[in-house]
Amino acid sequence: MIVLMPKNRDLELLYELGCLRFIPRGWSQFLGSNFANLAEHHFRVIWLALLLAKMEKRGNPYKIMKMALVHDLGESRTGDVHYISRQYTKRDELKAVRDILKNTSLEKEFLDAWHEYETRKTIEARIVKDADWLDVDLEIMEQKAAGRLHMEAWNQNRKVMHKIFFTKSAKKLVKAIQKSDPLAWYKNARNRFTEGDYKLILEGKK
């Protein structure tokens, strides 16, 4: 006998959000595994959007974070669709987002944020969309650093996207990304060779 538990839509939402880490980005179909999943994409888009807002000196940070959190939420039920499959597939993202948020405590607030993001009329929505696109450029550089040489061909396609950024800051940041070393944070971080016991050994002080 199956016992039906009473619905708790807030908890159901939290568990569904946890499942975002199991949803791959669409481009992994032809570029291989070990790419950021949907949850990881959302995480960095939030940081990217906040950084762009600082660079632009515009936008409400709270609105930006809400839009970044919800911008691809519908893909929990529709999946991600890459550039080829978009020619054959239609998704009802509005229906998906509505159903995911339905009867939760956050329903109206985040559904409104999703609608605003989709219109691209406010500076917050445009900043989040730029951040969504920039995360792809960061991933390309990370994959190139990992030895995936064919990523350069994919990088050529990005030139089209770079022309349609909404903000000057995104156009500036993408140029910096393309010249960057994804391992620079690691190389420049405080470590045993630069500040710790290994440094003392190298300097003959230990």
Coordinates of N, CA and C in Angstrom, one line a residue:
M1 N 0.8 -1.2 0.0 CA 0.0 0.0 0.0 C 0.9 1.2 0.0
I2 N 0.6 2.2 -0.9 CA 1.4 3.4 -1.0 C 0.8 4.5 -0.2
V3 N 1.6 5.0 0.7 CA 1.1 6.1 1.6 C 1.5 7.4 1.0
L4 N 0.5 8.2 0.7 CA 0.8 9.5 0.1 C 1.1 10.5 1.2
M5 N 2.2 11.2 1.2 CA 2.6 12.1 2.2 C 2.0 13.5 1.8
P6 N 1.6 14.3 2.8 CA 1.1 15.6 2.6 C 2.1 16.5 1.8
K7 N 1.6 17.3 1.0 CA 2.5 18.1 0.2 C 3.2 19.2 1.0
N8 N 4.4 19.4 0.8 CA 5.1 20.6 1.4 C 5.9 21.2 0.2
R9 N 5.4 22.1 -0.5 CA 5.9 22.6 -1.7 C 7.3 23.3 -1.5
D10 N 7.5 23.9 -0.4 CA 8.8 24.6 -0.1 C 9.9 23.5 -0.1
L11 N 9.6 22.4 0.6 CA 10.6 21.3 0.7 C 10.8 20.7 -0.7
E12 N 9.7 20.5 -1.4 CA 9.8 19.9 -2.7 C 10.7 20.8 -3.6
L13 N 10.6 22.1 -3.5 CA 11.4 23.1 -4.3 C 12.9 22.9 -3.9
L14 N 13.2 22.8 -2.6 CA 14.5 22.6 -2.2 C 15.2 21.4 -2.7
Y15 N 14.4 20.3 -2.7 CA 14.9 19.0 -3.3 C 15.1 19.1 -4.8
E16 N 14.2 19.7 -5.5 CA 14.3 19.9 -6.9 C 15.5 20.7 -7.3
L17 N 15.8 21.8 -6.5 CA 17.0 22.6 -6.7 C 18.2 21.8 -6.5
G18 N 18.2 20.9 -5.6 CA 19.4 20.0 -5.4 C 19.6 19.1 -6.6
C19 N 18.6 18.8 -7.3 CA 18.7 17.9 -8.5 C 19.4 18.7 -9.7
L20 N 19.5 20.0 -9.6 CA 20.1 20.7 -10.7 C 21.6 20.3 -10.9
R21 N 22.2 19.7 -9.9 CA 23.6 19.3 -10.0 C 23.7 18.0 -10.9
F22 N 22.6 17.4 -11.2 CA 22.6 16.2 -12.0 C 22.2 16.5 -13.5
I23 N 22.0 17.8 -13.8 CA 21.6 18.1 -15.2 C 22.8 18.7 -15.9
P24 N 23.2 18.0 -17.0 CA 24.4 18.5 -17.7 C 24.0 19.7 -18.6
R25 N 25.0 20.5 -18.9 CA 24.7 21.6 -20.0 C 24.7 20.9 -21.3
G26 N 23.8 21.4 -22.2 CA 23.6 20.8 -23.5 C 24.8 20.5 -24.3
W27 N 25.8 21.4 -24.3 CA 26.9 21.3 -25.2 C 27.8 20.1 -24.8
S28 N 27.7 19.5 -23.7 CA 28.5 18.3 -23.3 C 28.2 17.1 -24.3
Q29 N 27.1 17.2 -25.0 CA 26.8 16.1 -26.0 C 27.9 16.0 -27.0
F30 N 28.4 17.1 -27.5 CA 29.4 17.0 -28.5 C 30.8 17.5 -28.1
L31 N 30.9 18.0 -26.9 CA 32.2 18.4 -26.4 C 32.8 17.5 -25.3
G32 N 32.0 16.5 -24.9 CA 32.5 15.6 -23.9 C 32.0 15.9 -22.5
S33 N 32.5 15.0 -21.6 CA 32.1 15.2 -20.2 C 33.0 16.2 -19.4
N34 N 32.7 16.2 -18.1 CA 33.5 17.1 -17.2 C 33.3 18.6 -17.5
F35 N 32.1 18.9 -17.8 CA 31.7 20.3 -17.9 C 30.8 20.7 -16.7
A36 N 30.7 22.0 -16.5 CA 29.9 22.4 -15.4 C 28.5 21.9 -15.6
N37 N 27.8 21.5 -14.5 CA 26.4 21.1 -14.5 C 25.6 22.4 -14.3
L38 N 24.2 22.2 -14.3 CA 23.3 23.3 -14.3 C 23.5 24.1 -12.9
A39 N 23.6 23.4 -11.8 CA 23.8 24.0 -10.5 C 25.0 24.9 -10.5
E40 N 26.1 24.3 -11.0 CA 27.4 25.1 -11.0 C 27.3 26.3 -11.9
H41 N 26.6 26.2 -13.0 CA 26.4 27.3 -13.9 C 25.6 28.4 -13.2
H42 N 24.6 28.1 -12.5 CA 23.8 29.1 -11.7 C 24.7 29.8 -10.7
F43 N 25.5 29.0 -10.0 CA 26.4 29.6 -9.0 C 27.3 30.7 -9.5
R44 N 28.0 30.4 -10.6 CA 28.9 31.4 -11.1 C 28.3 32.5 -11.8
V45 N 27.1 32.3 -12.4 CA 26.3 33.4 -13.0 C 26.0 34.4 -11.9
I46 N 25.7 34.0 -10.7 CA 25.3 35.0 -9.7 C 26.6 35.9 -9.4
W47 N 27.7 35.3 -9.2 CA 28.9 36.1 -9.0 C 29.3 36.9 -10.1
L48 N 29.2 36.4 -11.3 CA 29.4 37.2 -12.5 C 28.5 38.4 -12.6
A49 N 27.2 38.2 -12.4 CA 26.3 39.3 -12.4 C 26.6 40.4 -11.4
L50 N 26.9 40.0 -10.2 CA 27.2 41.0 -9.2 C 28.5 41.8 -9.5
L51 N 29.4 41.1 -10.1 CA 30.7 41.7 -10.6 C 30.4 42.8 -11.7
L52 N 29.6 42.3 -12.6 CA 29.2 43.3 -13.7 C 28.4 44.5 -13.2
A53 N 27.6 44.3 -12.2 CA 26.8 45.4 -11.6 C 27.8 46.4 -11.0
K54 N 28.8 45.9 -10.3 CA 29.8 46.7 -9.7 C 30.6 47.5 -10.8
M55 N 30.9 46.8 -11.9 CA 31.6 47.5 -12.9 C 30.8 48.5 -13.6
E56 N 29.5 48.2 -13.8 CA 28.5 49.2 -14.4 C 28.1 50.3 -13.4
K57 N 28.3 50.0 -12.1 CA 27.8 51.0 -11.1 C 26.3 51.2 -11.2
R58 N 25.6 50.1 -11.6 CA 24.2 50.2 -11.8 C 23.5 48.9 -11.3
G59 N 22.2 48.9 -11.1 CA 21.5 47.7 -10.8 C 21.3 47.4 -9.3
N60 N 20.2 46.8 -9.0 CA 19.9 46.4 -7.6 C 20.4 45.0 -7.4
P61 N 21.4 44.9 -6.4 CA 22.0 43.6 -6.2 C 21.0 42.5 -5.8
Y62 N 20.0 42.8 -5.0 CA 19.1 41.8 -4.6 C 18.3 41.3 -5.8
K63 N 17.8 42.2 -6.7 CA 17.1 41.8 -7.9 C 18.0 41.0 -8.8
I64 N 19.2 41.4 -8.9 CA 20.2 40.6 -9.7 C 20.4 39.2 -9.3
M65 N 20.5 39.0 -8.0 CA 20.7 37.7 -7.4 C 19.5 36.8 -7.6
K66 N 18.3 37.4 -7.5 CA 17.1 36.6 -7.7 C 17.0 36.2 -9.1
M67 N 17.2 37.1 -10.1 CA 17.2 36.7 -11.5 C 18.2 35.7 -11.8
A68 N 19.4 35.8 -11.3 CA 20.5 34.8 -11.6 C 20.1 33.4 -11.0
L69 N 19.4 33.4 -9.9 CA 19.0 32.1 -9.3 C 17.9 31.5 -10.1
V70 N 17.1 32.3 -10.8 CA 15.9 31.7 -11.5 C 16.1 31.7 -13.0
H71 N 17.2 32.2 -13.5 CA 17.3 32.5 -15.0 C 17.2 31.2 -15.8
D72 N 17.7 30.1 -15.3 CA 17.6 28.8 -16.0 C 16.9 27.7 -15.2
L73 N 16.1 28.2 -14.3 CA 15.4 27.2 -13.4 C 14.5 26.3 -14.2
G74 N 13.9 26.7 -15.2 CA 13.0 25.9 -16.0 C 13.7 24.6 -16.6
E75 N 15.0 24.7 -16.7 CA 15.7 23.6 -17.3 C 15.7 22.4 -16.4
S76 N 15.3 22.6 -15.1 CA 15.1 21.4 -14.3 C 14.1 20.4 -14.9
R77 N 13.2 21.0 -15.6 CA 12.2 20.1 -16.2 C 12.2 20.0 -17.7
T78 N 12.8 21.0 -18.4 CA 12.9 21.0 -19.8 C 14.3 20.4 -20.3
G79 N 15.3 20.5 -19.4 CA 16.7 20.2 -19.8 C 17.3 21.3 -20.6
D80 N 18.6 21.3 -20.8 CA 19.3 22.3 -21.5 C 19.2 22.0 -23.0
V81 N 19.2 23.0 -23.9 CA 19.1 22.7 -25.3 C 20.2 23.5 -26.0
H82 N 21.1 22.8 -26.7 CA 22.2 23.5 -27.4 C 21.8 24.1 -28.7
Y83 N 22.8 24.6 -29.4 CA 22.5 25.4 -30.6 C 21.9 24.6 -31.8
I84 N 22.3 23.3 -31.8 CA 21.7 22.4 -32.9 C 20.3 22.0 -32.5
S85 N 20.1 21.5 -31.3 CA 18.8 21.0 -30.9 C 17.7 22.1 -30.9
R86 N 18.2 23.3 -30.7 CA 17.2 24.4 -30.8 C 16.5 24.5 -32.1
Q87 N 17.1 24.0 -33.2 CA 16.5 24.0 -34.5 C 15.3 23.0 -34.6
Y88 N 15.2 22.1 -33.6 CA 14.2 21.0 -33.7 C 13.3 21.0 -32.5
T89 N 13.7 21.6 -31.4 CA 13.0 21.5 -30.2 C 12.3 22.8 -29.7
K90 N 11.1 22.7 -29.2 CA 10.5 23.8 -28.6 C 10.3 23.5 -27.1
R91 N 10.6 24.4 -26.2 CA 10.4 24.2 -24.8 C 9.4 25.2 -24.2
D92 N 8.7 24.8 -23.2 CA 7.7 25.7 -22.6 C 8.4 26.0 -21.2
E93 N 9.3 26.9 -21.2 CA 10.0 27.3 -20.0 C 9.1 28.0 -19.0
L94 N 8.2 28.8 -19.5 CA 7.3 29.5 -18.6 C 6.4 28.5 -17.8
K95 N 5.9 27.4 -18.5 CA 5.1 26.4 -17.8 C 6.0 25.7 -16.8
A96 N 7.2 25.4 -17.2 CA 8.1 24.7 -16.2 C 8.4 25.5 -15.0
V97 N 8.7 26.8 -15.2 CA 9.0 27.7 -14.0 C 7.8 27.8 -13.2
R98 N 6.6 28.0 -13.8 CA 5.4 28.1 -13.0 C 5.2 26.9 -12.1
D99 N 5.3 25.7 -12.7 CA 5.1 24.5 -12.0 C 6.1 24.3 -10.9
I100 N 7.3 24.6 -11.1 CA 8.4 24.5 -10.1 C 8.1 25.3 -8.9
L101 N 7.7 26.5 -9.1 CA 7.4 27.5 -8.1 C 6.0 27.5 -7.5
K102 N 5.1 26.8 -8.1 CA 3.7 26.8 -7.8 C 3.5 26.4 -6.3
N103 N 2.7 27.2 -5.6 CA 2.3 27.0 -4.2 C 3.5 27.0 -3.2
T104 N 4.7 27.5 -3.6 CA 5.8 27.7 -2.7 C 5.7 29.1 -2.1
S105 N 6.4 29.3 -1.0 CA 6.5 30.6 -0.4 C 7.1 31.7 -1.3
L106 N 7.9 31.2 -2.3 CA 8.7 32.1 -3.1 C 8.0 32.3 -4.5
E107 N 6.8 31.8 -4.7 CA 6.2 31.7 -6.0 C 6.2 33.1 -6.7
K108 N 5.5 34.0 -6.1 CA 5.2 35.3 -6.8 C 6.5 36.0 -7.0
E109 N 7.3 36.1 -6.0 CA 8.6 36.9 -6.0 C 9.5 36.4 -7.1
F110 N 9.7 35.1 -7.2 CA 10.7 34.6 -8.2 C 10.1 34.4 -9.6
L111 N 8.8 34.2 -9.7 CA 8.1 34.2 -11.0 C 8.2 35.6 -11.6
D112 N 8.0 36.6 -10.8 CA 8.1 38.0 -11.2 C 9.6 38.3 -11.7
A113 N 10.5 37.8 -11.0 CA 12.0 37.9 -11.3 C 12.3 37.2 -12.7
W114 N 11.7 36.1 -12.9 CA 11.9 35.3 -14.1 C 11.3 36.1 -15.3
H115 N 10.1 36.6 -15.1 CA 9.5 37.4 -16.2 C 10.3 38.7 -16.5
E116 N 10.8 39.3 -15.5 CA 11.6 40.5 -15.7 C 12.9 40.2 -16.5
Y117 N 13.5 39.1 -16.1 CA 14.7 38.6 -16.8 C 14.4 38.3 -18.2
E118 N 13.3 37.7 -18.5 CA 13.0 37.3 -19.9 C 12.8 38.5 -20.8
T119 N 12.3 39.6 -20.2 CA 12.0 40.8 -21.1 C 13.3 41.5 -21.5
R120 N 14.3 41.4 -20.7 CA 15.6 42.1 -21.0 C 15.4 43.6 -21.0
K121 N 14.4 44.2 -20.4 CA 14.2 45.6 -20.4 C 14.9 46.4 -19.3
T122 N 15.2 45.7 -18.2 CA 15.8 46.4 -17.1 C 17.3 46.2 -17.1
I123 N 18.0 47.0 -16.4 CA 19.5 46.9 -16.4 C 19.8 45.6 -15.6
E124 N 19.0 45.2 -14.6 CA 19.3 44.0 -13.9 C 19.2 42.8 -14.8
A125 N 18.1 42.8 -15.6 CA 17.9 41.6 -16.5 C 19.0 41.5 -17.5
R126 N 19.5 42.7 -18.0 CA 20.5 42.7 -19.0 C 21.9 42.2 -18.4
I127 N 22.1 42.7 -17.2 CA 23.4 42.2 -16.5 C 23.4 40.7 -16.3
V128 N 22.2 40.2 -15.9 CA 22.2 38.7 -15.7 C 22.4 38.0 -17.0
K129 N 21.8 38.5 -18.1 CA 21.9 37.8 -19.3 C 23.4 37.8 -19.8
D130 N 24.0 39.0 -19.6 CA 25.4 39.1 -20.0 C 26.3 38.1 -19.1
A131 N 25.9 37.9 -17.9 CA 26.6 37.0 -17.0 C 26.4 35.6 -17.4
D132 N 25.2 35.3 -17.9 CA 24.9 33.9 -18.4 C 25.8 33.6 -19.6
W133 N 25.9 34.5 -20.5 CA 26.8 34.3 -21.7 C 28.3 34.3 -21.3
L134 N 28.7 35.1 -20.3 CA 30.1 35.1 -20.0 C 30.6 33.8 -19.3
D135 N 29.7 33.2 -18.6 CA 30.0 31.9 -18.0 C 30.5 30.9 -19.0
V136 N 29.9 31.0 -20.2 CA 30.4 30.1 -21.3 C 31.8 30.4 -21.7
D137 N 32.2 31.7 -21.7 CA 33.5 32.0 -22.1 C 34.5 31.6 -21.0
L138 N 34.1 31.7 -19.8 CA 35.0 31.2 -18.7 C 35.2 29.7 -18.8
E139 N 34.1 29.0 -19.1 CA 34.2 27.5 -19.3 C 35.1 27.1 -20.5
I140 N 35.0 27.9 -21.5 CA 35.9 27.6 -22.7 C 37.4 27.7 -22.3
M141 N 37.7 28.8 -21.6 CA 39.1 29.0 -21.2 C 39.6 27.9 -20.2
E142 N 38.7 27.4 -19.3 CA 39.0 26.3 -18.4 C 39.3 25.0 -19.2
Q143 N 38.4 24.8 -20.2 CA 38.6 23.5 -21.0 C 39.9 23.6 -21.8
K144 N 40.2 24.7 -22.3 CA 41.4 24.9 -23.1 C 42.6 24.6 -22.2
A145 N 42.6 25.2 -21.0 CA 43.7 25.0 -20.0 C 43.8 23.5 -19.7
A146 N 42.7 22.8 -19.7 CA 42.7 21.3 -19.4 C 43.2 20.5 -20.6
G147 N 43.5 21.1 -21.7 CA 44.0 20.4 -22.9 C 43.1 20.1 -24.0
R148 N 41.9 20.6 -23.9 CA 40.9 20.4 -25.0 C 41.1 21.4 -26.1
L149 N 42.0 21.1 -27.0 CA 42.4 22.0 -28.0 C 41.3 22.4 -29.0
H150 N 40.3 21.5 -29.2 CA 39.2 21.8 -30.1 C 38.3 22.9 -29.6
M151 N 38.5 23.3 -28.4 CA 37.7 24.4 -27.9 C 38.0 25.7 -28.6
E152 N 39.1 25.8 -29.3 CA 39.4 27.0 -30.0 C 38.4 27.2 -31.2
A153 N 38.0 26.2 -31.8 CA 37.0 26.3 -32.9 C 35.7 26.7 -32.3
W154 N 35.3 26.2 -31.1 CA 34.1 26.7 -30.5 C 34.2 28.2 -30.1
N155 N 35.4 28.6 -29.7 CA 35.6 30.0 -29.3 C 35.3 30.9 -30.5
Q156 N 35.6 30.5 -31.7 CA 35.3 31.3 -32.9 C 33.8 31.7 -33.0
N157 N 33.0 30.7 -32.6 CA 31.5 31.0 -32.6 C 31.1 32.0 -31.6
R158 N 31.9 32.2 -30.6 CA 31.6 33.1 -29.5 C 31.6 34.6 -30.0
K159 N 32.3 34.8 -31.1 CA 32.5 36.2 -31.5 C 31.1 36.8 -31.9
V160 N 30.2 36.0 -32.3 CA 28.8 36.4 -32.6 C 28.2 36.9 -31.3
M161 N 28.3 36.1 -30.2 CA 27.7 36.4 -28.9 C 28.3 37.7 -28.4
H162 N 29.6 37.9 -28.6 CA 30.2 39.1 -28.0 C 29.7 40.4 -28.6
K163 N 29.1 40.3 -29.7 CA 28.6 41.5 -30.4 C 27.2 41.9 -29.8
I164 N 26.6 41.0 -29.1 CA 25.3 41.3 -28.6 C 25.2 41.4 -27.1
F165 N 26.3 41.6 -26.4 CA 26.3 41.9 -25.0 C 25.6 43.2 -24.8
F166 N 24.8 43.3 -23.7 CA 24.1 44.5 -23.4 C 24.9 45.6 -22.7
T167 N 25.9 45.2 -22.0 CA 26.7 46.2 -21.2 C 28.1 46.3 -21.7
K168 N 28.6 47.5 -21.5 CA 30.0 47.8 -21.8 C 31.0 47.0 -21.0
S169 N 30.5 46.7 -19.7 CA 31.4 46.0 -18.8 C 31.5 44.5 -19.3
A170 N 30.5 44.0 -19.8 CA 30.6 42.6 -20.3 C 31.6 42.5 -21.5
K171 N 31.5 43.5 -22.4 CA 32.4 43.5 -23.5 C 33.8 43.7 -23.1
K172 N 34.0 44.4 -22.0 CA 35.4 44.6 -21.5 C 35.9 43.4 -20.8
L173 N 35.0 42.8 -20.0 CA 35.3 41.6 -19.2 C 35.7 40.4 -20.2
V174 N 34.9 40.2 -21.2 CA 35.2 39.1 -22.1 C 36.5 39.2 -22.8
K175 N 37.0 40.4 -23.1 CA 38.3 40.5 -23.6 C 39.4 40.1 -22.6
A176 N 39.1 40.4 -21.3 CA 40.1 40.0 -20.3 C 40.1 38.5 -20.1
I177 N 38.9 37.9 -20.2 CA 38.7 36.5 -20.1 C 39.6 35.8 -21.1
Q178 N 39.5 36.3 -22.4 CA 40.2 35.6 -23.5 C 41.7 35.7 -23.4
K179 N 42.2 36.6 -22.6 CA 43.6 36.7 -22.4 C 44.1 36.1 -21.0
S180 N 43.1 35.5 -20.3 CA 43.4 35.1 -18.9 C 44.0 33.7 -18.8
D181 N 44.5 33.4 -17.7 CA 45.0 32.1 -17.3 C 44.1 31.5 -16.3
P182 N 43.3 30.5 -16.5 CA 42.3 30.0 -15.5 C 43.0 29.5 -14.3
L183 N 44.3 29.2 -14.3 CA 45.0 28.8 -13.1 C 45.8 29.9 -12.4
A184 N 45.6 31.1 -12.8 CA 46.3 32.2 -12.2 C 45.9 32.4 -10.7
W185 N 44.7 32.1 -10.3 CA 44.3 32.2 -8.9 C 45.1 31.2 -8.1
Y186 N 45.4 30.1 -8.6 CA 46.1 29.0 -7.9 C 47.6 29.4 -7.8
K187 N 48.1 29.9 -8.9 CA 49.5 30.2 -9.0 C 49.9 31.4 -8.1
N188 N 48.9 32.3 -8.0 CA 49.1 33.6 -7.2 C 48.7 33.5 -5.8
A189 N 48.0 32.4 -5.4 CA 47.5 32.3 -4.0 C 48.6 32.1 -3.0
R190 N 48.4 32.5 -1.8 CA 49.3 32.3 -0.7 C 49.5 30.8 -0.5
N191 N 50.7 30.3 -0.5 CA 51.0 28.9 -0.3 C 52.3 28.6 0.4
R192 N 52.6 27.4 0.5 CA 53.8 27.0 1.3 C 55.1 27.5 0.7
F193 N 55.1 27.7 -0.6 CA 56.3 28.1 -1.3 C 56.5 29.6 -1.2
T194 N 55.4 30.4 -1.1 CA 55.5 31.8 -1.1 C 55.4 32.4 0.3
E195 N 54.8 31.8 1.2 CA 54.6 32.3 2.5 C 54.9 31.3 3.7
G196 N 54.9 30.1 3.4 CA 55.0 29.1 4.4 C 56.4 28.4 4.6
D197 N 56.4 27.2 5.2 CA 57.6 26.6 5.6 C 58.5 26.2 4.4
Y198 N 58.0 26.0 3.2 CA 58.8 25.7 2.1 C 59.6 26.9 1.7
K199 N 59.1 28.1 1.8 CA 59.8 29.3 1.5 C 61.0 29.5 2.4
L200 N 60.8 29.2 3.7 CA 61.9 29.2 4.6 C 63.0 28.3 4.2
I201 N 62.6 27.1 3.8 CA 63.7 26.1 3.3 C 64.4 26.6 2.1
L202 N 63.7 27.2 1.1 CA 64.3 27.7 -0.1 C 65.2 28.9 0.3
E203 N 64.9 29.6 1.3 CA 65.7 30.8 1.7 C 66.8 30.4 2.7
G204 N 66.9 29.1 3.0 CA 67.9 28.6 3.9 C 67.7 29.0 5.3
K205 N 66.5 29.3 5.7 CA 66.2 29.8 7.1 C 65.6 28.6 7.9
K206 N 65.5 27.4 7.3 CA 64.9 26.3 8.1 C 65.7 25.0 7.7

